[in-house]
mmCIF file of C-alpha atoms in Angstrom:
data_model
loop_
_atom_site.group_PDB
_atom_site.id
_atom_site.type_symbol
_atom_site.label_atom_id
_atom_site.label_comp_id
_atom_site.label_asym_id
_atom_site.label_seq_id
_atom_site.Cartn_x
_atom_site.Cartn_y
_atom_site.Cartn_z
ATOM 1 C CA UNK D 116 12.087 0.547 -1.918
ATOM 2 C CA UNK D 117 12.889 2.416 1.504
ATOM 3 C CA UNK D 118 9.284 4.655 0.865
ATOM 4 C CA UNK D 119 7.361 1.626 -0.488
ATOM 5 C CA UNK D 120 7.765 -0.026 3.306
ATOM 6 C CA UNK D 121 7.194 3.374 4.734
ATOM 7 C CA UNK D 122 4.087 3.671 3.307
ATOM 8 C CA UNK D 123 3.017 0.286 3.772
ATOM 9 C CA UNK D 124 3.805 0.194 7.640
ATOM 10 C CA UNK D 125 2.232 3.778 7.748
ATOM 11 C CA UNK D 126 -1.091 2.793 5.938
ATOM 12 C CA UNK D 127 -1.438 -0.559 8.364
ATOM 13 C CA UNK D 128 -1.164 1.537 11.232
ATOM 14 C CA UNK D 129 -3.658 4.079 9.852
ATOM 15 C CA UNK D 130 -6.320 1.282 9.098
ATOM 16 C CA UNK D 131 -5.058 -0.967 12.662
ATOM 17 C CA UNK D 132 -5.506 2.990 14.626
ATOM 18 C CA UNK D 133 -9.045 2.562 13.428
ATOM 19 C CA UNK D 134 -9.643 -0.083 15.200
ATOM 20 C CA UNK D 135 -9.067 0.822 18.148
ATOM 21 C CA UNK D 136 -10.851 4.368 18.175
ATOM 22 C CA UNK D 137 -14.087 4.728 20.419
ATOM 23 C CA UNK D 138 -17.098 5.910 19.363
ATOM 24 C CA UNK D 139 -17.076 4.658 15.180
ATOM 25 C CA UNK D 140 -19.896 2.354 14.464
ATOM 26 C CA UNK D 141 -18.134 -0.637 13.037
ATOM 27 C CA UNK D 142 -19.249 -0.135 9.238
ATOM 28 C CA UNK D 143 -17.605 3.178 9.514
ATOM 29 C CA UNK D 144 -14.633 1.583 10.746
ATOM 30 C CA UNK D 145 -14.692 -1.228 7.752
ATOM 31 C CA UNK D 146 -15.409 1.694 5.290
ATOM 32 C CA UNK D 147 -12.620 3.671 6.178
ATOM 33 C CA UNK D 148 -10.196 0.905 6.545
ATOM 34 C CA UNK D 149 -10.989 -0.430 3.470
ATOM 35 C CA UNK D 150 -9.090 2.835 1.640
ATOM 36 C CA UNK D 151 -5.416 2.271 3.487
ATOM 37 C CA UNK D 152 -5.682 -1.294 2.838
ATOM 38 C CA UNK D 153 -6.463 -1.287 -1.050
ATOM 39 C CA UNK D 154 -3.810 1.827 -1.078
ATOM 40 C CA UNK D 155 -1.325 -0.620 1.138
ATOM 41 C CA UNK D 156 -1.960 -3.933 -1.539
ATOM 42 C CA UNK D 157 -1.172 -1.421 -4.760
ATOM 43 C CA UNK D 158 2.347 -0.220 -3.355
ATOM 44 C CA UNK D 159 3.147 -3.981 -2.088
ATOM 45 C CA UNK D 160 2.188 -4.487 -5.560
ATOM 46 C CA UNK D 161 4.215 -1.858 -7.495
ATOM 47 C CA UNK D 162 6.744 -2.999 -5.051
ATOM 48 C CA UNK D 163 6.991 -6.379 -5.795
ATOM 49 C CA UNK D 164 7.070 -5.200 -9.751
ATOM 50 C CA UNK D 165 9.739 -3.480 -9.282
ATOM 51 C CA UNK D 166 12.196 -5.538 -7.674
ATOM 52 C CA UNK D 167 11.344 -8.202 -10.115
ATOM 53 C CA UNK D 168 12.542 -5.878 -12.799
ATOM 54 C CA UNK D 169 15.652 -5.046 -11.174
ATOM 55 C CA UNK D 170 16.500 -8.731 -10.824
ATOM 56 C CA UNK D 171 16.114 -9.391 -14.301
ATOM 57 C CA UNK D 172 18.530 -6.522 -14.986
ATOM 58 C CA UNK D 173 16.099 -3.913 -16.312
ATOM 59 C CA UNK D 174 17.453 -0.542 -14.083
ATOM 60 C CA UNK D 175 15.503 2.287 -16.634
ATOM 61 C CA UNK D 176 12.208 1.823 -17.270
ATOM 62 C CA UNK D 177 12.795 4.775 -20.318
ATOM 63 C CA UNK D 178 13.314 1.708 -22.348
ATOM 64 C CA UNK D 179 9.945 1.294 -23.050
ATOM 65 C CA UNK D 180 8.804 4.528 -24.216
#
């Protein structure tokens, strides 16, 4: 869970660093911003998933294959 928020707070500093950078037309900005963010929704995602599961009891997802 410790990597999931790493990654998260790393990939909203990544897209809010673009912001802030001189220079990059604002469409370039959006375009690469739009990367970190989509990458940033799918861990909060997977994250999310996962603690769900380990509420519910379920610690080995091997159970399913």
């Amino acid at each position: 869970m410790a990597v999931g928020v790493c990654l998260i707070l790393y990939y909203i500093g990544f897209a809010a660093l673009l912001l802030f950078l001189p220079g990059l037309v604002w469409w370039v900005k959006l375009l690469l911003g739009i990367l970190p963010m989509a990458i940033c929704g799918m861990v909060l995602y997977v994250l999310i998933q996962r603690i769900r599961e380990l509420r519910s009891g379920e610690t080995d997802d091997l159970d399913q294959y």
